[in-house]
mmCIF file of C-alpha atoms in Angstrom:
data_model
loop_
_atom_site.group_PDB
_atom_site.id
_atom_site.type_symbol
_atom_site.label_atom_id
_atom_site.label_comp_id
_atom_site.label_asym_id
_atom_site.label_seq_id
_atom_site.Cartn_x
_atom_site.Cartn_y
_atom_site.Cartn_z
ATOM 1 C CA UNK S 156 153.013 75.510 -86.107
ATOM 2 C CA UNK S 157 152.533 79.042 -87.373
ATOM 3 C CA UNK S 158 155.660 81.038 -88.107
ATOM 4 C CA UNK S 159 154.077 84.320 -87.132
ATOM 5 C CA UNK S 160 152.052 84.975 -84.019
ATOM 6 C CA UNK S 161 150.107 88.194 -83.659
ATOM 7 C CA UNK S 162 149.405 89.988 -80.448
ATOM 8 C CA UNK S 163 146.834 90.914 -79.321
ATOM 9 C CA UNK S 164 144.320 88.495 -80.822
ATOM 10 C CA UNK S 165 141.667 91.200 -80.642
ATOM 11 C CA UNK S 166 141.821 94.964 -80.223
ATOM 12 C CA UNK S 167 138.994 97.442 -79.854
ATOM 13 C CA UNK S 168 139.656 101.198 -79.878
ATOM 14 C CA UNK S 169 137.861 104.474 -80.530
ATOM 15 C CA UNK S 170 137.979 106.160 -83.885
ATOM 16 C CA UNK S 171 140.885 108.559 -84.079
ATOM 17 C CA UNK S 172 143.105 106.574 -81.743
ATOM 18 C CA UNK S 173 146.210 104.747 -82.844
ATOM 19 C CA UNK S 174 146.235 100.948 -83.148
ATOM 20 C CA UNK S 175 149.333 98.854 -82.628
ATOM 21 C CA UNK S 176 149.607 95.188 -83.495
ATOM 22 C CA UNK S 177 152.610 92.975 -82.945
ATOM 23 C CA UNK S 178 153.955 89.925 -84.698
ATOM 24 C CA UNK S 179 156.595 87.489 -83.544
ATOM 25 C CA UNK S 180 158.216 84.820 -85.660
ATOM 26 C CA UNK S 181 160.576 81.944 -85.111
ATOM 27 C CA UNK S 182 163.137 81.625 -87.886
ATOM 28 C CA UNK S 183 165.253 83.982 -89.959
ATOM 29 C CA UNK S 184 163.258 85.704 -92.650
ATOM 30 C CA UNK S 185 163.745 87.333 -96.021
ATOM 31 C CA UNK S 186 160.909 89.769 -95.547
ATOM 32 C CA UNK S 187 157.765 90.301 -93.519
ATOM 33 C CA UNK S 188 154.439 91.469 -94.897
ATOM 34 C CA UNK S 189 151.206 92.722 -93.384
ATOM 35 C CA UNK S 190 147.819 91.953 -94.889
ATOM 36 C CA UNK S 191 144.296 93.109 -94.080
ATOM 37 C CA UNK S 192 141.177 90.999 -94.359
ATOM 38 C CA UNK S 193 137.746 92.520 -94.214
ATOM 39 C CA UNK S 194 134.953 90.238 -93.105
ATOM 40 C CA UNK S 195 134.045 87.771 -95.826
ATOM 41 C CA UNK S 196 136.730 88.973 -98.188
ATOM 42 C CA UNK S 197 140.173 87.947 -99.366
ATOM 43 C CA UNK S 198 143.402 89.291 -97.931
ATOM 44 C CA UNK S 199 144.820 92.552 -99.200
ATOM 45 C CA UNK S 200 148.517 93.364 -99.081
ATOM 46 C CA UNK S 201 149.349 96.447 -97.013
ATOM 47 C CA UNK S 202 153.094 96.744 -96.705
ATOM 48 C CA UNK S 203 156.327 94.754 -96.987
ATOM 49 C CA UNK S 204 159.477 95.255 -94.952
ATOM 50 C CA UNK S 205 162.708 93.510 -95.851
ATOM 51 C CA UNK S 206 165.023 91.903 -93.349
ATOM 52 C CA UNK S 207 167.609 94.683 -93.773
ATOM 53 C CA UNK S 208 165.057 97.421 -93.069
ATOM 54 C CA UNK S 209 164.035 98.625 -89.626
ATOM 55 C CA UNK S 210 161.088 100.890 -90.349
ATOM 56 C CA UNK S 211 158.765 101.620 -93.217
ATOM 57 C CA UNK S 212 155.866 104.022 -93.738
ATOM 58 C CA UNK S 213 152.888 103.982 -96.063
ATOM 59 C CA UNK S 214 150.215 106.600 -95.494
ATOM 60 C CA UNK S 215 148.832 106.051 -91.989
ATOM 61 C CA UNK S 216 150.734 102.779 -91.635
ATOM 62 C CA UNK S 217 154.072 102.400 -89.914
ATOM 63 C CA UNK S 218 155.842 99.071 -89.715
ATOM 64 C CA UNK S 219 158.915 98.265 -87.681
ATOM 65 C CA UNK S 220 161.077 95.169 -87.775
ATOM 66 C CA UNK S 221 163.486 93.973 -85.105
ATOM 67 C CA UNK S 222 165.304 90.929 -86.455
ATOM 68 C CA UNK S 223 167.230 90.447 -83.195
ATOM 69 C CA UNK S 224 163.945 89.963 -81.352
ATOM 70 C CA UNK S 225 162.252 88.330 -84.335
ATOM 71 C CA UNK S 226 159.340 90.715 -84.055
ATOM 72 C CA UNK S 227 157.463 93.332 -86.029
ATOM 73 C CA UNK S 228 154.800 95.881 -85.240
ATOM 74 C CA UNK S 229 152.133 97.539 -87.333
ATOM 75 C CA UNK S 230 150.912 100.952 -86.257
ATOM 76 C CA UNK S 231 147.790 102.485 -87.759
ATOM 77 C CA UNK S 232 147.520 106.146 -86.878
ATOM 78 C CA UNK S 233 144.320 108.171 -86.635
ATOM 79 C CA UNK S 234 142.155 105.057 -87.011
ATOM 80 C CA UNK S 235 138.905 105.127 -88.952
ATOM 81 C CA UNK S 236 135.831 102.913 -88.842
ATOM 82 C CA UNK S 237 136.893 101.536 -92.237
ATOM 83 C CA UNK S 238 140.054 100.135 -90.635
ATOM 84 C CA UNK S 239 137.922 97.521 -88.865
ATOM 85 C CA UNK S 240 139.306 94.218 -90.143
ATOM 86 C CA UNK S 241 141.655 91.373 -89.288
ATOM 87 C CA UNK S 242 145.346 92.027 -89.777
ATOM 88 C CA UNK S 243 147.858 89.287 -90.526
ATOM 89 C CA UNK S 244 151.607 89.221 -90.628
ATOM 90 C CA UNK S 245 153.241 86.868 -93.096
ATOM 91 C CA UNK S 246 156.855 85.858 -93.295
ATOM 92 C CA UNK S 247 158.929 84.815 -96.248
ATOM 93 C CA UNK S 248 161.893 82.607 -95.556
ATOM 94 C CA UNK S 249 165.090 82.998 -97.550
ATOM 95 C CA UNK S 250 164.955 80.929 -100.702
ATOM 96 C CA UNK S 251 161.299 80.092 -100.305
ATOM 97 C CA UNK S 252 158.540 81.546 -102.413
ATOM 98 C CA UNK S 253 155.729 80.812 -100.008
ATOM 99 C CA UNK S 254 154.424 82.888 -97.123
ATOM 100 C CA UNK S 255 153.556 81.666 -93.661
ATOM 101 C CA UNK S 256 150.726 83.585 -92.020
ATOM 102 C CA UNK S 257 150.037 84.242 -88.376
ATOM 103 C CA UNK S 258 146.650 83.844 -86.743
ATOM 104 C CA UNK S 259 145.795 87.511 -87.076
ATOM 105 C CA UNK S 260 144.593 90.393 -84.921
ATOM 106 C CA UNK S 261 140.928 91.375 -85.098
ATOM 107 C CA UNK S 262 140.754 95.154 -84.962
ATOM 108 C CA UNK S 263 137.502 96.939 -84.217
ATOM 109 C CA UNK S 264 137.266 100.711 -84.534
ATOM 110 C CA UNK S 265 134.334 102.131 -82.608
ATOM 111 C CA UNK S 266 132.794 105.320 -84.015
ATOM 112 C CA UNK A 113 142.603 93.679 -114.484
ATOM 113 C CA UNK A 114 139.715 91.964 -112.700
ATOM 114 C CA UNK A 115 141.946 90.504 -110.032
ATOM 115 C CA UNK A 116 142.013 86.861 -108.983
ATOM 116 C CA UNK A 117 138.715 85.193 -109.767
ATOM 117 C CA UNK A 118 137.361 82.237 -107.846
ATOM 118 C CA UNK A 119 134.275 80.154 -108.366
ATOM 119 C CA UNK A 120 131.960 79.225 -106.919
ATOM 120 C CA UNK A 121 131.775 81.754 -104.080
ATOM 121 C CA UNK A 122 129.759 79.386 -101.952
ATOM 122 C CA UNK A 123 129.442 75.626 -102.120
ATOM 123 C CA UNK A 124 127.296 73.385 -99.974
ATOM 124 C CA UNK A 125 127.655 69.668 -100.498
ATOM 125 C CA UNK A 126 127.042 66.414 -98.738
ATOM 126 C CA UNK A 127 129.739 64.241 -97.281
ATOM 127 C CA UNK A 128 131.204 61.900 -99.847
ATOM 128 C CA UNK A 129 130.576 64.154 -102.819
ATOM 129 C CA UNK A 130 133.283 65.498 -105.076
ATOM 130 C CA UNK A 131 133.977 69.209 -104.873
ATOM 131 C CA UNK A 132 135.885 71.256 -107.441
ATOM 132 C CA UNK A 133 137.026 74.790 -106.727
ATOM 133 C CA UNK A 134 138.265 76.997 -109.541
ATOM 134 C CA UNK A 135 140.695 79.864 -109.793
ATOM 135 C CA UNK A 136 141.771 82.269 -112.491
ATOM 136 C CA UNK A 137 144.943 84.127 -111.510
ATOM 137 C CA UNK A 138 145.876 87.612 -112.594
ATOM 138 C CA UNK A 139 147.198 87.608 -116.132
ATOM 139 C CA UNK A 140 150.973 87.531 -116.246
ATOM 140 C CA UNK A 141 151.426 86.188 -112.732
ATOM 141 C CA UNK A 142 153.842 83.295 -112.465
ATOM 142 C CA UNK A 143 152.885 81.886 -109.083
ATOM 143 C CA UNK A 144 149.569 80.517 -107.879
ATOM 144 C CA UNK A 145 148.790 79.555 -104.296
ATOM 145 C CA UNK A 146 145.892 77.662 -102.725
ATOM 146 C CA UNK A 147 145.106 78.378 -99.054
ATOM 147 C CA UNK A 148 142.535 77.116 -96.596
ATOM 148 C CA UNK A 149 141.247 79.277 -93.737
ATOM 149 C CA UNK A 150 139.488 78.002 -90.637
ATOM 150 C CA UNK A 151 138.947 79.458 -87.193
ATOM 151 C CA UNK A 152 140.908 76.661 -85.578
ATOM 152 C CA UNK A 153 143.934 76.496 -87.870
ATOM 153 C CA UNK A 154 144.031 79.953 -89.415
ATOM 154 C CA UNK A 155 145.332 80.402 -92.946
ATOM 155 C CA UNK A 156 147.187 77.370 -94.249
ATOM 156 C CA UNK A 157 149.053 77.026 -97.520
ATOM 157 C CA UNK A 158 147.946 73.888 -99.314
ATOM 158 C CA UNK A 159 149.965 73.967 -102.529
ATOM 159 C CA UNK A 160 151.618 76.406 -104.886
ATOM 160 C CA UNK A 161 152.547 76.403 -108.553
ATOM 161 C CA UNK A 162 155.226 78.195 -110.529
ATOM 162 C CA UNK A 163 154.660 78.454 -114.265
ATOM 163 C CA UNK A 164 151.896 75.843 -113.982
ATOM 164 C CA UNK A 165 154.160 73.308 -112.249
ATOM 165 C CA UNK A 166 153.382 72.215 -108.672
ATOM 166 C CA UNK A 167 156.339 73.185 -106.495
ATOM 167 C CA UNK A 168 155.292 72.453 -102.937
ATOM 168 C CA UNK A 169 152.259 70.370 -102.007
ATOM 169 C CA UNK A 170 153.358 69.583 -98.463
ATOM 170 C CA UNK A 171 150.327 71.389 -97.092
ATOM 171 C CA UNK A 172 147.787 69.213 -98.870
ATOM 172 C CA UNK A 173 146.081 67.425 -95.990
ATOM 173 C CA UNK A 174 145.641 64.016 -97.580
ATOM 174 C CA UNK A 175 145.116 62.117 -100.773
ATOM 175 C CA UNK A 176 141.535 63.274 -100.988
ATOM 176 C CA UNK A 177 142.876 66.664 -102.081
ATOM 177 C CA UNK A 178 144.362 67.273 -105.503
ATOM 178 C CA UNK A 179 145.223 70.401 -107.462
ATOM 179 C CA UNK A 180 145.968 71.029 -111.098
ATOM 180 C CA UNK A 181 147.020 73.942 -113.232
ATOM 181 C CA UNK A 182 146.552 72.956 -116.873
ATOM 182 C CA UNK A 183 147.484 76.408 -118.138
ATOM 183 C CA UNK A 184 148.581 79.818 -116.925
ATOM 184 C CA UNK A 185 145.044 81.116 -116.542
ATOM 185 C CA UNK A 186 143.287 78.312 -114.709
ATOM 186 C CA UNK A 187 143.684 76.098 -111.664
ATOM 187 C CA UNK A 188 141.441 73.685 -109.810
ATOM 188 C CA UNK A 189 141.420 72.278 -106.310
ATOM 189 C CA UNK A 190 139.473 69.053 -106.016
ATOM 190 C CA UNK A 191 138.313 67.227 -102.910
ATOM 191 C CA UNK A 192 137.112 63.672 -103.412
ATOM 192 C CA UNK A 193 135.416 62.444 -101.305
ATOM 193 C CA UNK A 194 134.568 65.482 -99.209
ATOM 194 C CA UNK A 195 134.186 65.316 -95.424
ATOM 195 C CA UNK A 196 132.626 67.733 -92.909
ATOM 196 C CA UNK A 197 136.085 68.671 -91.610
ATOM 197 C CA UNK A 198 136.892 70.085 -95.042
ATOM 198 C CA UNK A 199 134.449 72.910 -94.374
ATOM 199 C CA UNK A 200 136.463 76.124 -94.650
ATOM 200 C CA UNK A 201 137.094 79.122 -96.845
ATOM 201 C CA UNK A 202 139.485 78.310 -99.676
ATOM 202 C CA UNK A 203 141.523 81.128 -101.152
ATOM 203 C CA UNK A 204 143.514 81.312 -104.318
ATOM 204 C CA UNK A 205 146.288 83.884 -104.643
ATOM 205 C CA UNK A 206 148.753 84.793 -107.346
ATOM 206 C CA UNK A 207 151.897 86.839 -107.655
ATOM 207 C CA UNK A 208 154.440 87.818 -110.195
ATOM 208 C CA UNK A 209 158.008 86.578 -110.084
ATOM 209 C CA UNK A 210 160.712 89.001 -109.077
ATOM 210 C CA UNK A 211 161.634 90.992 -106.023
ATOM 211 C CA UNK A 212 158.086 91.784 -104.946
ATOM 212 C CA UNK A 213 156.570 89.045 -102.834
ATOM 213 C CA UNK A 214 153.136 90.602 -102.656
ATOM 214 C CA UNK A 215 150.352 88.093 -103.159
ATOM 215 C CA UNK A 216 146.971 89.007 -104.614
ATOM 216 C CA UNK A 217 144.099 87.080 -103.122
ATOM 217 C CA UNK A 218 140.791 86.098 -104.629
ATOM 218 C CA UNK A 219 137.506 86.521 -102.739
ATOM 219 C CA UNK A 220 137.520 82.898 -101.598
ATOM 220 C CA UNK A 221 135.128 79.978 -101.823
ATOM 221 C CA UNK A 222 133.194 79.140 -98.679
ATOM 222 C CA UNK A 223 132.771 75.376 -98.599
ATOM 223 C CA UNK A 224 130.288 73.679 -96.312
ATOM 224 C CA UNK A 225 130.212 69.888 -96.200
ATOM 225 C CA UNK A 226 127.227 68.447 -94.362
#
């Protein structure tokens, strides 16, 4: 089964609003990453947060990690139409080089 | 750098035919990953290589699938014989060894088996 599960599966908001997506995982991790996938394209890395970090920022992105709850959230502030995409969390387990991806959240930004 | 290159971008074939997907990783990257993406199963890791050596092929669905990496700049994923349930988008990704775990994905190959 998937290590990461995103919630919600789909999210539709108005341009300018903030979008929050959540990810839960099952086992202890080394780090957690968020990726974006535009329709018909490959995944693009957005941000990485390590297991000893609680919050990280990159531009309009804010990621939090709660290892006690085995969960993470991705916040996109002041959303734009170009943010329309699917967003995936991916976990890296200690000692393993591979990532395990969740099912993703489909985000739609309405102009 | 041109990024990860995959070919073909689209492939339509008939059941029973052999299919070969190709990937050129980013120069200097030590790891190469093959993924399959479907609506039902999401993004699944099939196999990954480190310095051209297969490390973990536990995600390869069955013996019909095989992957090779003859050198640092080229890898293939072969399906023989292909079946309709193999229809999916296949992604190749690469990354550099070290503390950064960021993977760089190619544009994918959309495979349709009729």
